[in-house]
């Protein structure tokens, strides 16, 4: 395409954007001119558009707030109250129902069901097979049926599946219940991250991501505490204590499912708790900070997602996440067993499993605040990963039970603080609805294959030291560090590449729809580090 035709195309685009803003605005002409030029400057950037400073973006957002009559601080509180607690409650219940089998194991589940060999590990694995297979479609379905429907139905089903675990009579029944639990929970994790990244800018997001993710540590703590209270508080000859764990937690989940239908947020464009002016403000605010259009209005088919399979960043982020998932689920499923082998009784092991989870809850939120302050995510994913390696080394390398128990604290601090920062870093570096929905689903879906691997890390024949499982966990965390460094190299390289005139010229030769579908590959989208 010639330079003349390219220039004409850019002028036509700018004229169209200016006309759109004049048509939609009801403000005086001076304000219309300012806001129209604001939107035209970020909807489709010209090849020579300079990188904006944070102050310039804040000024543009202030203009948008005036245009849509929005008080930013009040709206931020409104979004925080309506979005974050519902998602925290959802994942708290999901993770609790997923790992409560580890608490039930200590109360005689294996002997009552006649499990032998690696059948317990197989029951854990069965959950992840449908979880991984169906998770990749969660974001696609959410755009068609809305998240509040997807979440509520999903939660109701996995609550019923959890109750079913309390009434199984054999290995086959346990496997069936865990399978349906995996199917139902497939629509939760990556869709939650997708929704959060649709409401918050990069600067706003990390603390909200970490608050949400810290619900996993509260689930771990609650699971041990509930199991401890059930043992001491319920004496029923008709139903074993381990069965009550599933029944009580499943009933609570079903109740929460009905509640979440009314309070779970949809995407900003269709959120029930937002006014029309607030929806428009949030949408354009995110476009200001990403320098691209979201593309929410574009109808997508599965064919639109196929070209994304050629992008290496999706595989790099997925492996980085998988390599943290393996030791994280390994700890979640087998920590109580390992703690019991330190000399505690079954009841005391459930009680002592609570404290490492609680300590990591506070640390996760501290890391979130600090990473928000410095705006350097890679510092904290890599440093937290090294902390996890140190904790695992303490567990595997010492014969002192106090050192091993201390290693459980250090392990949870590292693993469960690295994961939310990593996912936040990658999710917010995906721009546009197409790449964001695919990227988050692929990373979480592929990464959760690590859950399958984790179920066979700690085999009964490796007790009491579990050298193989702990050593493998250390190796996976090291692999994640390598992938995180690869991600850093990719983002730095792409930021440099986007400044090249040849890259910009090639991008602006695309059609309007093609440019929007490119998302974060747009020249004016700067990857965060």
Short mmCIF file of C-alpha atoms in Angstrom, two decimals:
data_model
loop_
_atom_site.label_atom_id
_atom_site.label_comp_id
_atom_site.label_asym_id
_atom_site.label_seq_id
_atom_site.Cartn_x
_atom_site.Cartn_y
_atom_site.Cartn_z
CA UNK A 1 0.00 0.00 0.00
CA UNK A 2 1.41 3.46 -0.91
CA UNK A 3 2.21 6.15 1.65
CA UNK A 4 -0.52 8.34 0.14
CA UNK A 5 -3.26 5.73 0.45
CA UNK A 6 -2.13 4.88 4.00
CA UNK A 7 -2.34 8.54 4.99
CA UNK A 8 -5.79 8.85 3.43
CA UNK A 9 -6.95 5.76 5.33
CA UNK A 10 -5.71 7.19 8.63
CA UNK A 11 -7.47 10.51 7.98
CA UNK A 12 -10.71 8.69 7.23
CA UNK A 13 -10.43 6.75 10.49
CA UNK A 14 -9.81 9.91 12.51
CA UNK A 15 -12.74 11.66 10.82
CA UNK A 16 -15.03 8.73 11.60
CA UNK A 17 -14.04 8.69 15.26
CA UNK A 18 -14.51 12.45 15.56
CA UNK A 19 -17.95 12.22 13.97
CA UNK A 20 -18.95 9.42 16.33
CA UNK A 21 -18.05 11.44 19.42
CA UNK A 22 -19.86 14.55 18.19
CA UNK A 23 -22.95 12.47 17.48
CA UNK A 24 -22.97 10.73 20.89
CA UNK A 25 -22.13 13.70 23.08
CA UNK A 26 -24.73 16.09 24.52
CA UNK A 27 -22.16 18.52 25.93
CA UNK A 28 -21.24 22.02 24.68
CA UNK A 29 -19.09 22.27 21.60
CA UNK A 30 -15.83 23.02 23.41
CA UNK A 31 -16.23 19.93 25.59
CA UNK A 32 -17.27 17.84 22.61
CA UNK A 33 -14.15 18.86 20.78
CA UNK A 34 -11.97 17.89 23.72
CA UNK A 35 -13.61 14.55 24.33
CA UNK A 36 -13.80 13.71 20.66
CA UNK A 37 -10.13 14.36 20.19
CA UNK A 38 -9.48 12.33 23.32
CA UNK A 39 -11.24 9.28 21.94
CA UNK A 40 -9.82 9.73 18.46
CA UNK A 41 -6.35 9.70 19.98
CA UNK A 42 -6.80 6.29 21.55
CA UNK A 43 -9.29 4.38 19.44
CA UNK A 44 -7.08 3.99 16.39
CA UNK A 45 -3.62 5.43 16.87
CA UNK A 46 -1.63 6.63 13.95
CA UNK A 47 1.78 5.08 13.31
CA UNK A 48 3.62 8.07 14.74
CA UNK A 49 1.51 8.50 17.87
CA UNK A 50 3.89 8.97 20.85
CA UNK A 51 3.70 6.88 24.01
CA UNK A 52 1.53 8.59 26.62
CA UNK A 53 2.61 9.30 30.16
CA UNK A 54 0.58 8.16 33.15
CA UNK A 55 -0.34 11.77 33.88
CA UNK A 56 -1.66 12.26 30.35
CA UNK A 57 -3.84 9.17 30.64
CA UNK A 58 -5.20 10.35 33.98
CA UNK A 59 -6.12 13.68 32.40
CA UNK A 60 -7.95 11.92 29.58
CA UNK A 61 -9.82 9.76 32.08
CA UNK A 62 -10.78 12.91 34.01
CA UNK A 63 -12.25 14.31 30.79
CA UNK A 64 -14.21 11.07 30.31
CA UNK A 65 -15.48 11.28 33.89
CA UNK A 66 -16.75 14.79 33.22
CA UNK A 67 -18.26 13.73 29.90
CA UNK A 68 -20.24 10.88 31.48
CA UNK A 69 -20.97 12.69 34.79
CA UNK A 70 -19.11 10.06 36.81
CA UNK A 71 -17.39 10.51 40.17
CA UNK A 72 -14.41 8.20 39.83
CA UNK A 73 -13.78 7.39 43.49
CA UNK A 74 -17.45 6.64 44.16
CA UNK A 75 -17.68 4.42 41.07
CA UNK A 76 -14.48 2.60 42.08
CA UNK A 77 -15.97 1.75 45.46
CA UNK A 78 -19.19 0.65 43.79
CA UNK A 79 -17.32 -1.70 41.46
CA UNK A 80 -15.18 -3.07 44.30
CA UNK A 81 -18.23 -3.84 46.43
CA UNK A 82 -20.26 -5.39 43.62
CA UNK A 83 -17.49 -7.35 41.87
CA UNK A 84 -14.80 -8.54 44.28
CA UNK A 85 -16.76 -10.03 47.24
CA UNK A 86 -19.02 -12.14 45.00
CA UNK A 87 -16.06 -13.61 43.13
CA UNK A 88 -14.11 -14.20 46.35
CA UNK A 89 -17.10 -16.05 47.82
CA UNK A 90 -17.47 -18.13 44.68
CA UNK A 91 -13.88 -19.29 44.53
CA UNK A 92 -13.67 -19.79 48.28
CA UNK A 93 -16.43 -22.39 47.99
CA UNK A 94 -15.01 -23.91 44.79
CA UNK A 95 -11.52 -24.44 46.19
CA UNK A 96 -12.88 -25.70 49.51
CA UNK A 97 -15.01 -28.34 47.76
CA UNK A 98 -12.05 -29.29 45.60
CA UNK A 99 -9.52 -29.99 48.36
CA UNK A 100 -11.73 -31.13 51.26
CA UNK A 101 -11.01 -34.72 50.23
CA UNK A 102 -7.57 -34.30 51.83
CA UNK A 103 -9.23 -33.59 55.20
CA UNK A 104 -11.68 -36.47 54.78
CA UNK A 105 -8.79 -38.84 54.08
CA UNK A 106 -7.45 -38.44 57.61
CA UNK A 107 -10.79 -39.48 59.12
CA UNK A 108 -10.91 -42.95 57.58
CA UNK A 109 -12.35 -42.39 54.11
CA UNK A 110 -9.88 -44.77 52.46
CA UNK A 111 -10.62 -47.67 54.79
CA UNK A 112 -14.42 -47.13 54.69
CA UNK A 113 -14.46 -47.16 50.87
CA UNK A 114 -11.91 -49.96 50.60
CA UNK A 115 -9.39 -47.86 48.66
CA UNK A 116 -6.02 -49.46 48.09
CA UNK A 117 -2.83 -48.77 46.17
CA UNK A 118 -3.06 -45.52 44.21
CA UNK A 119 -6.86 -45.37 44.07
CA UNK A 120 -6.92 -42.23 46.21
CA UNK A 121 -4.58 -40.54 43.72
CA UNK A 122 -6.79 -41.68 40.84
CA UNK A 123 -9.84 -40.13 42.53
CA UNK A 124 -7.92 -36.85 42.70
CA UNK A 125 -6.92 -37.10 39.03
CA UNK A 126 -10.47 -37.70 37.79
CA UNK A 127 -11.44 -34.20 38.91
CA UNK A 128 -8.88 -32.52 36.66
CA UNK A 129 -9.64 -34.33 33.39
CA UNK A 130 -13.05 -32.68 32.75
CA UNK A 131 -11.85 -29.54 34.53
CA UNK A 132 -9.12 -29.04 31.94
CA UNK A 133 -11.20 -30.16 28.94
CA UNK A 134 -14.21 -27.92 29.60
CA UNK A 135 -12.41 -24.93 31.09
CA UNK A 136 -11.21 -23.67 27.71
CA UNK A 137 -14.86 -23.06 26.70
CA UNK A 138 -15.88 -21.18 29.85
CA UNK A 139 -15.13 -17.67 28.57
CA UNK A 140 -16.82 -18.38 25.24
CA UNK A 141 -19.99 -19.58 26.99
CA UNK A 142 -19.96 -16.60 29.37
CA UNK A 143 -20.24 -14.19 26.45
CA UNK A 144 -23.28 -16.09 25.19
CA UNK A 145 -25.14 -16.80 28.44
CA UNK A 146 -23.72 -14.12 30.82
CA UNK A 147 -21.46 -14.84 33.79
CA UNK A 148 -24.11 -14.69 36.54
CA UNK A 149 -25.93 -17.61 34.90
CA UNK A 150 -22.73 -19.59 34.30
CA UNK A 151 -21.46 -19.10 37.84
CA UNK A 152 -24.75 -19.86 39.58
CA UNK A 153 -25.50 -23.03 37.62
CA UNK A 154 -21.90 -24.18 37.95
CA UNK A 155 -21.86 -23.61 41.69
CA UNK A 156 -25.18 -25.36 42.25
CA UNK A 157 -23.94 -28.44 40.39
CA UNK A 158 -20.58 -28.69 42.13
CA UNK A 159 -22.30 -28.15 45.48
CA UNK A 160 -24.55 -31.14 44.74
CA UNK A 161 -21.52 -33.16 43.60
CA UNK A 162 -19.79 -32.37 46.89
CA UNK A 163 -22.81 -33.55 48.86
CA UNK A 164 -22.76 -36.70 46.73
CA UNK A 165 -19.18 -37.39 47.84
CA UNK A 166 -20.55 -37.75 51.36
CA UNK A 167 -22.81 -40.64 50.37
CA UNK A 168 -20.61 -42.71 48.06
CA UNK A 169 -20.15 -46.38 48.95
CA UNK A 170 -17.25 -47.40 46.74
CA UNK A 171 -14.26 -46.28 44.72
CA UNK A 172 -16.45 -46.07 41.60
CA UNK A 173 -18.94 -43.78 43.32
CA UNK A 174 -16.15 -41.49 44.51
CA UNK A 175 -14.70 -41.30 41.00
CA UNK A 176 -18.11 -40.43 39.51
CA UNK A 177 -18.74 -37.67 42.07
CA UNK A 178 -15.26 -36.19 41.54
CA UNK A 179 -15.78 -36.27 37.76
CA UNK A 180 -18.97 -34.19 37.95
CA UNK A 181 -17.29 -31.88 40.43
CA UNK A 182 -14.58 -31.23 37.82
CA UNK A 183 -17.14 -30.60 35.05
CA UNK A 184 -19.02 -28.06 37.17
CA UNK A 185 -15.97 -26.19 38.47
CA UNK A 186 -14.51 -25.77 34.97
CA UNK A 187 -16.46 -22.52 34.54
CA UNK A 188 -14.97 -20.74 37.55
CA UNK A 189 -11.29 -19.89 37.76
CA UNK A 190 -10.27 -18.40 34.40
CA UNK A 191 -13.67 -16.72 33.94
CA UNK A 192 -13.18 -14.93 37.26
CA UNK A 193 -9.81 -13.59 36.08
CA UNK A 194 -11.35 -12.61 32.75
CA UNK A 195 -14.07 -10.59 34.48
CA UNK A 196 -11.67 -8.89 36.89
CA UNK A 197 -9.40 -7.79 34.04
CA UNK A 198 -12.48 -6.36 32.28
CA UNK A 199 -13.17 -3.95 35.16
CA UNK A 200 -9.74 -2.81 36.30
CA UNK A 201 -6.72 -1.14 34.77
CA UNK A 202 -3.26 -2.58 35.25
CA UNK A 203 -2.53 -0.23 38.15
CA UNK A 204 -5.81 -1.09 39.89
CA UNK A 205 -5.87 -4.79 39.29
CA UNK A 206 -3.13 -6.49 41.31
CA UNK A 207 -4.64 -5.93 44.74
CA UNK A 208 -8.05 -7.14 43.55
CA UNK A 209 -6.52 -10.19 41.88
CA UNK A 210 -4.64 -11.06 45.04
CA UNK A 211 -7.64 -10.50 47.31
CA UNK A 212 -9.56 -12.92 45.12
CA UNK A 213 -6.74 -15.46 44.97
CA UNK A 214 -6.11 -15.28 48.70
CA UNK A 215 -9.51 -16.93 49.10
CA UNK A 216 -7.71 -20.19 48.26
CA UNK A 217 -5.64 -19.88 51.42
CA UNK A 218 -8.76 -19.13 53.44
CA UNK A 219 -10.36 -22.22 51.91
CA UNK A 220 -7.40 -24.33 52.99
CA UNK A 221 -7.57 -22.90 56.49
CA UNK A 222 -11.36 -23.29 56.67
CA UNK A 223 -11.15 -26.90 55.46
CA UNK A 224 -8.80 -27.88 58.27
CA UNK A 225 -10.79 -25.92 60.85
CA UNK A 226 -14.17 -27.38 59.78
CA UNK A 227 -12.74 -30.90 59.83
CA UNK A 228 -11.37 -30.31 63.33
CA UNK A 229 -14.73 -28.97 64.58
CA UNK A 230 -16.69 -31.83 62.97
CA UNK A 231 -14.56 -34.42 64.75
CA UNK A 232 -15.15 -32.77 68.11
CA UNK A 233 -18.75 -31.64 67.61
CA UNK A 234 -20.60 -34.36 65.69
CA UNK A 235 -21.27 -37.82 67.06
CA UNK A 236 -23.52 -39.68 64.63
CA UNK A 237 -23.34 -43.43 64.24
CA UNK A 238 -25.25 -43.31 60.95
CA UNK A 239 -22.79 -41.04 59.12
CA UNK A 240 -19.01 -41.09 59.54
CA UNK A 241 -17.16 -37.87 60.33
CA UNK A 242 -15.46 -37.76 56.94
CA UNK A 243 -18.86 -37.88 55.23
CA UNK A 244 -20.07 -34.89 57.23
CA UNK A 245 -17.19 -32.84 55.81
CA UNK A 246 -18.60 -33.24 52.29
CA UNK A 247 -22.26 -32.88 53.28
CA UNK A 248 -21.89 -29.70 55.33
CA UNK A 249 -19.58 -27.94 52.88
CA UNK A 250 -21.75 -29.00 49.92
CA UNK A 251 -24.94 -27.64 51.50
CA UNK A 252 -23.23 -24.31 52.17
CA UNK A 253 -22.12 -24.20 48.52
CA UNK A 254 -25.66 -24.80 47.20
CA UNK A 255 -26.97 -21.98 49.38
CA UNK A 256 -24.27 -19.63 48.09
CA UNK A 257 -25.15 -20.60 44.49
CA UNK A 258 -28.67 -19.17 44.87
CA UNK A 259 -27.26 -16.01 46.43
CA UNK A 260 -24.69 -15.51 43.68
CA UNK A 261 -27.34 -15.49 40.94
CA UNK A 262 -28.41 -12.08 42.22
CA UNK A 263 -25.03 -10.57 43.14
CA UNK A 264 -22.54 -11.98 40.61
CA UNK A 265 -21.39 -9.31 38.12
CA UNK A 266 -21.49 -9.65 34.36
CA UNK A 267 -19.06 -7.90 32.01
CA UNK A 268 -19.09 -4.08 32.37
CA UNK A 269 -20.95 -3.63 29.10
CA UNK A 270 -23.96 -5.58 30.44
CA UNK A 271 -23.50 -5.33 34.22
CA UNK A 272 -26.80 -4.95 36.05
CA UNK A 273 -25.40 -2.78 38.85
CA UNK A 274 -23.98 -0.13 36.52
CA UNK A 275 -25.82 2.77 34.92
CA UNK A 276 -25.40 3.37 31.20
CA UNK A 277 -23.06 6.31 31.70
CA UNK A 278 -20.93 4.23 34.09
CA UNK A 279 -20.70 1.36 31.60
CA UNK A 280 -19.48 3.71 28.88
CA UNK A 281 -16.99 5.33 31.24
CA UNK A 282 -15.44 2.03 32.36
CA UNK A 283 -15.20 0.75 28.79
CA UNK A 284 -13.50 3.90 27.49
CA UNK A 285 -11.31 4.20 30.58
CA UNK A 286 -9.87 0.73 29.95
CA UNK A 287 -9.37 1.63 26.30
CA UNK A 288 -7.42 4.72 27.35
CA UNK A 289 -5.04 2.65 29.47
CA UNK A 290 -4.68 -0.15 26.94
CA UNK A 291 -4.63 2.17 23.90
CA UNK A 292 -6.95 -0.20 22.02
CA UNK A 293 -10.64 -0.89 21.64
CA UNK A 294 -12.03 -3.81 23.64
CA UNK A 295 -13.89 -5.34 20.69
CA UNK A 296 -16.68 -6.54 22.96
CA UNK A 297 -19.33 -5.67 20.35
CA UNK A 298 -17.71 -7.89 17.70
CA UNK A 299 -19.43 -11.24 17.38
CA UNK A 300 -16.82 -13.98 17.58
CA UNK A 301 -16.84 -17.53 16.30
CA UNK A 302 -14.46 -20.37 17.08
CA UNK A 303 -12.72 -19.61 13.78
CA UNK A 304 -11.63 -16.23 15.18
CA UNK A 305 -9.69 -18.00 17.92
CA UNK A 306 -7.74 -20.43 15.72
CA UNK A 307 -5.02 -17.93 14.60
CA UNK A 308 -4.21 -17.29 18.26
CA UNK A 309 -2.81 -20.81 18.55
CA UNK A 310 0.23 -19.62 16.57
CA UNK A 311 1.26 -17.02 19.16
CA UNK A 312 4.12 -18.33 21.36
CA UNK A 313 3.30 -16.10 24.33
CA UNK A 314 0.19 -18.15 25.11
CA UNK A 315 2.29 -21.31 25.48
CA UNK A 316 5.00 -19.58 27.51
CA UNK A 317 2.54 -18.15 30.04
CA UNK A 318 0.66 -21.46 30.22
CA UNK A 319 3.80 -23.46 31.04
CA UNK A 320 4.87 -20.86 33.62
CA UNK A 321 1.51 -21.24 35.32
CA UNK A 322 1.41 -25.04 35.02
CA UNK A 323 4.79 -25.24 36.70
CA UNK A 324 3.38 -23.46 39.76
CA UNK A 325 0.11 -25.39 39.72
CA UNK A 326 1.88 -28.75 40.15
CA UNK A 327 3.47 -28.01 43.55
CA UNK A 328 0.52 -25.85 44.66
CA UNK A 329 -2.05 -28.61 44.25
CA UNK A 330 0.47 -31.12 45.53
CA UNK A 331 0.67 -29.15 48.76
CA UNK A 332 -3.10 -28.55 48.97
CA UNK A 333 -3.92 -32.25 48.60
CA UNK A 334 -1.13 -33.78 50.66
CA UNK A 335 -0.12 -31.21 53.29
CA UNK A 336 -2.37 -32.77 55.93
CA UNK A 337 -0.90 -36.21 55.20
CA UNK A 338 2.67 -34.88 55.43
CA UNK A 339 1.91 -33.01 58.66
CA UNK A 340 0.38 -36.14 60.19
CA UNK A 341 3.60 -38.04 59.44
CA UNK A 342 5.50 -35.49 61.56
CA UNK A 343 3.94 -37.15 64.60
CA UNK A 344 0.51 -35.54 64.90
CA UNK A 345 -2.80 -37.37 65.25
CA UNK A 346 -5.37 -37.13 62.45
CA UNK A 347 -7.37 -34.49 64.31
CA UNK A 348 -4.28 -32.49 65.28
CA UNK A 349 -2.93 -32.67 61.71
CA UNK A 350 -6.11 -31.04 60.39
CA UNK A 351 -5.76 -28.35 63.04
CA UNK A 352 -2.08 -27.69 62.32
CA UNK A 353 -2.73 -27.49 58.57
CA UNK A 354 -4.67 -24.27 59.19
CA UNK A 355 -1.75 -22.08 60.28
CA UNK A 356 0.44 -22.14 57.13
CA UNK A 357 -2.64 -21.21 55.08
CA UNK A 358 -3.45 -18.26 57.33
CA UNK A 359 0.10 -16.93 57.25
CA UNK A 360 0.13 -16.94 53.44
CA UNK A 361 -3.16 -15.01 53.33
CA UNK A 362 -1.53 -11.96 54.88
CA UNK A 363 1.64 -12.25 52.82
CA UNK A 364 -0.27 -12.48 49.52
CA UNK A 365 -1.98 -9.16 50.16
CA UNK A 366 1.28 -7.49 51.21
CA UNK A 367 2.89 -8.61 47.95
CA UNK A 368 -0.13 -7.27 46.05
CA UNK A 369 0.26 -3.83 47.61
CA UNK A 370 4.01 -3.69 47.02
CA UNK A 371 3.80 -4.89 43.41
CA UNK A 372 1.10 -2.28 42.77
CA UNK A 373 3.39 0.38 44.19
CA UNK A 374 6.42 -0.54 42.10
CA UNK A 375 4.46 -1.69 39.00
CA UNK A 376 7.02 -4.45 38.36
CA UNK A 377 5.30 -7.82 38.47
CA UNK A 378 8.25 -9.91 37.35
CA UNK A 379 10.20 -8.95 40.46
CA UNK A 380 7.60 -10.55 42.68
CA UNK A 381 6.72 -13.64 40.64
CA UNK A 382 10.37 -14.67 40.46
CA UNK A 383 11.26 -13.78 44.06
CA UNK A 384 8.18 -15.59 45.39
CA UNK A 385 9.07 -18.63 43.29
CA UNK A 386 12.52 -18.74 44.90
CA UNK A 387 10.86 -18.53 48.33
CA UNK A 388 8.74 -21.56 47.38
CA UNK A 389 11.86 -23.50 46.41
CA UNK A 390 13.41 -22.66 49.79
CA UNK A 391 10.32 -23.92 51.61
CA UNK A 392 10.18 -27.18 49.68
CA UNK A 393 13.89 -27.69 50.33
CA UNK A 394 13.26 -27.31 54.07
CA UNK A 395 10.59 -30.02 53.96
CA UNK A 396 12.64 -32.47 51.92
CA UNK A 397 16.10 -31.75 53.31
CA UNK A 398 15.60 -31.95 57.06
CA UNK A 399 14.71 -34.73 59.47
CA UNK A 400 13.69 -32.24 62.16
CA UNK A 401 9.85 -32.14 62.31
CA UNK A 402 9.90 -28.48 63.40
CA UNK A 403 11.99 -27.52 60.37
CA UNK A 404 9.69 -29.52 58.11
CA UNK A 405 6.61 -27.83 59.56
CA UNK A 406 8.30 -24.44 59.16
CA UNK A 407 8.96 -25.38 55.53
CA UNK A 408 5.19 -25.72 55.07
CA UNK A 409 4.83 -22.06 56.05
CA UNK A 410 7.57 -20.92 53.67
CA UNK A 411 6.19 -23.06 50.83
CA UNK A 412 2.70 -21.59 51.07
CA UNK A 413 4.11 -18.06 51.28
CA UNK A 414 6.02 -18.53 48.04
CA UNK A 415 3.63 -20.60 45.94
CA UNK A 416 0.38 -18.82 46.72
CA UNK A 417 1.84 -15.32 46.37
CA UNK A 418 3.59 -16.06 43.04
CA UNK A 419 0.49 -17.42 41.31
CA UNK A 420 -1.84 -14.38 41.52
CA UNK A 421 0.93 -11.99 40.49
CA UNK A 422 1.81 -14.21 37.53
CA UNK A 423 -1.79 -14.50 36.33
CA UNK A 424 -2.43 -10.79 36.84
CA UNK A 425 0.72 -9.94 34.89
CA UNK A 426 -0.28 -12.11 31.94
CA UNK A 427 -4.04 -11.44 31.96
CA UNK A 428 -3.56 -7.69 31.86
CA UNK A 429 -1.03 -7.99 29.05
CA UNK A 430 -3.74 -9.51 26.86
CA UNK A 431 -5.69 -6.78 25.07
CA UNK A 432 -9.10 -6.96 23.44
CA UNK A 433 -11.90 -9.38 24.29
CA UNK A 434 -10.78 -12.06 21.81
CA UNK A 435 -7.15 -12.35 22.94
CA UNK A 436 -8.03 -11.74 26.59
CA UNK A 437 -10.73 -14.43 26.68
CA UNK A 438 -8.59 -16.96 24.81
CA UNK A 439 -5.39 -16.09 26.66
CA UNK A 440 -6.84 -16.42 30.15
CA UNK A 441 -8.75 -19.60 29.28
CA UNK A 442 -5.74 -21.21 27.60
CA UNK A 443 -3.33 -20.31 30.39
CA UNK A 444 -5.60 -21.55 33.15
CA UNK A 445 -6.91 -24.54 31.19
CA UNK A 446 -3.48 -25.74 30.09
CA UNK A 447 -1.96 -24.84 33.44
CA UNK A 448 -4.45 -26.97 35.30
CA UNK A 449 -3.06 -30.04 33.58
CA UNK A 450 -0.55 -29.55 36.38
CA UNK A 451 -3.33 -30.61 38.73
CA UNK A 452 -3.32 -34.04 37.08
CA UNK A 453 0.44 -34.28 37.51
CA UNK A 454 0.23 -33.20 41.15
CA UNK A 455 -2.11 -36.04 42.10
CA UNK A 456 0.65 -38.59 41.47
CA UNK A 457 3.48 -36.68 43.14
CA UNK A 458 2.93 -38.15 46.59
CA UNK A 459 2.34 -41.89 46.40
CA UNK A 460 1.79 -44.02 49.48
CA UNK A 461 4.90 -46.10 48.81
CA UNK A 462 7.05 -42.94 49.00
CA UNK A 463 6.00 -42.16 52.58
CA UNK A 464 7.16 -40.80 54.95
CA UNK A 465 9.79 -38.63 53.23
CA UNK A 466 8.23 -38.21 49.77
CA UNK A 467 11.58 -37.37 48.22
CA UNK A 468 10.32 -37.92 44.68
CA UNK A 469 7.26 -35.69 45.06
CA UNK A 470 9.07 -32.86 46.81
CA UNK A 471 12.03 -32.99 44.43
CA UNK A 472 9.72 -32.90 41.42
CA UNK A 473 7.91 -29.92 42.92
CA UNK A 474 11.21 -28.03 43.22
CA UNK A 475 11.99 -28.83 39.58
CA UNK A 476 8.64 -27.48 38.40
CA UNK A 477 9.06 -24.21 40.30
CA UNK A 478 12.50 -23.82 38.71
CA UNK A 479 10.93 -24.38 35.27
CA UNK A 480 8.38 -21.68 36.04
CA UNK A 481 11.18 -19.24 36.83
CA UNK A 482 12.77 -19.97 33.43
CA UNK A 483 9.42 -19.36 31.69
CA UNK A 484 8.88 -16.14 33.63
CA UNK A 485 12.25 -14.88 32.40
CA UNK A 486 11.18 -15.89 28.88
CA UNK A 487 7.98 -13.87 29.28
CA UNK A 488 9.99 -10.87 30.42
CA UNK A 489 12.23 -11.16 27.35
CA UNK A 490 9.17 -11.45 25.05
CA UNK A 491 7.42 -8.39 26.49
CA UNK A 492 10.56 -6.24 26.38
CA UNK A 493 11.30 -7.35 22.82
CA UNK A 494 7.73 -6.67 21.65
CA UNK A 495 7.69 -3.21 23.23
CA UNK A 496 10.81 -2.36 21.24
CA UNK A 497 9.47 -3.94 18.05
CA UNK A 498 6.24 -1.93 18.22
CA UNK A 499 8.23 1.28 17.94
CA UNK A 500 9.57 0.28 14.52
CA UNK A 501 7.94 2.09 11.60
CA UNK A 502 7.68 -1.10 9.54
CA UNK A 503 5.63 -2.77 12.30
CA UNK A 504 3.29 0.23 12.51
CA UNK A 505 2.84 0.47 8.75
CA UNK A 506 1.96 -3.21 8.49
CA UNK A 507 -0.54 -2.95 11.33
CA UNK A 508 -2.39 0.06 9.90
CA UNK A 509 -2.82 -1.61 6.55
CA UNK A 510 -5.24 -4.04 8.21
CA UNK A 511 -9.00 -3.58 8.19
CA UNK A 512 -10.71 -2.03 11.21
CA UNK A 513 -11.99 -5.40 12.44
CA UNK A 514 -8.56 -7.00 12.00
CA UNK A 515 -6.91 -4.22 14.01
CA UNK A 516 -9.38 -4.64 16.86
CA UNK A 517 -8.91 -8.41 16.82
CA UNK A 518 -5.14 -7.91 17.16
CA UNK A 519 -5.73 -6.57 20.66
CA UNK A 520 -2.45 -6.19 22.56
CA UNK A 521 -0.45 -6.59 19.33
CA UNK A 522 -1.45 -3.02 18.43
CA UNK A 523 1.58 -0.68 18.28
CA UNK A 524 0.22 1.53 21.04
CA UNK A 525 -0.40 -1.25 23.56
CA UNK A 526 2.62 -1.30 25.86
CA UNK A 527 3.25 -4.54 27.72
CA UNK A 528 3.77 -4.16 31.44
CA UNK A 529 6.75 -5.74 33.14
#
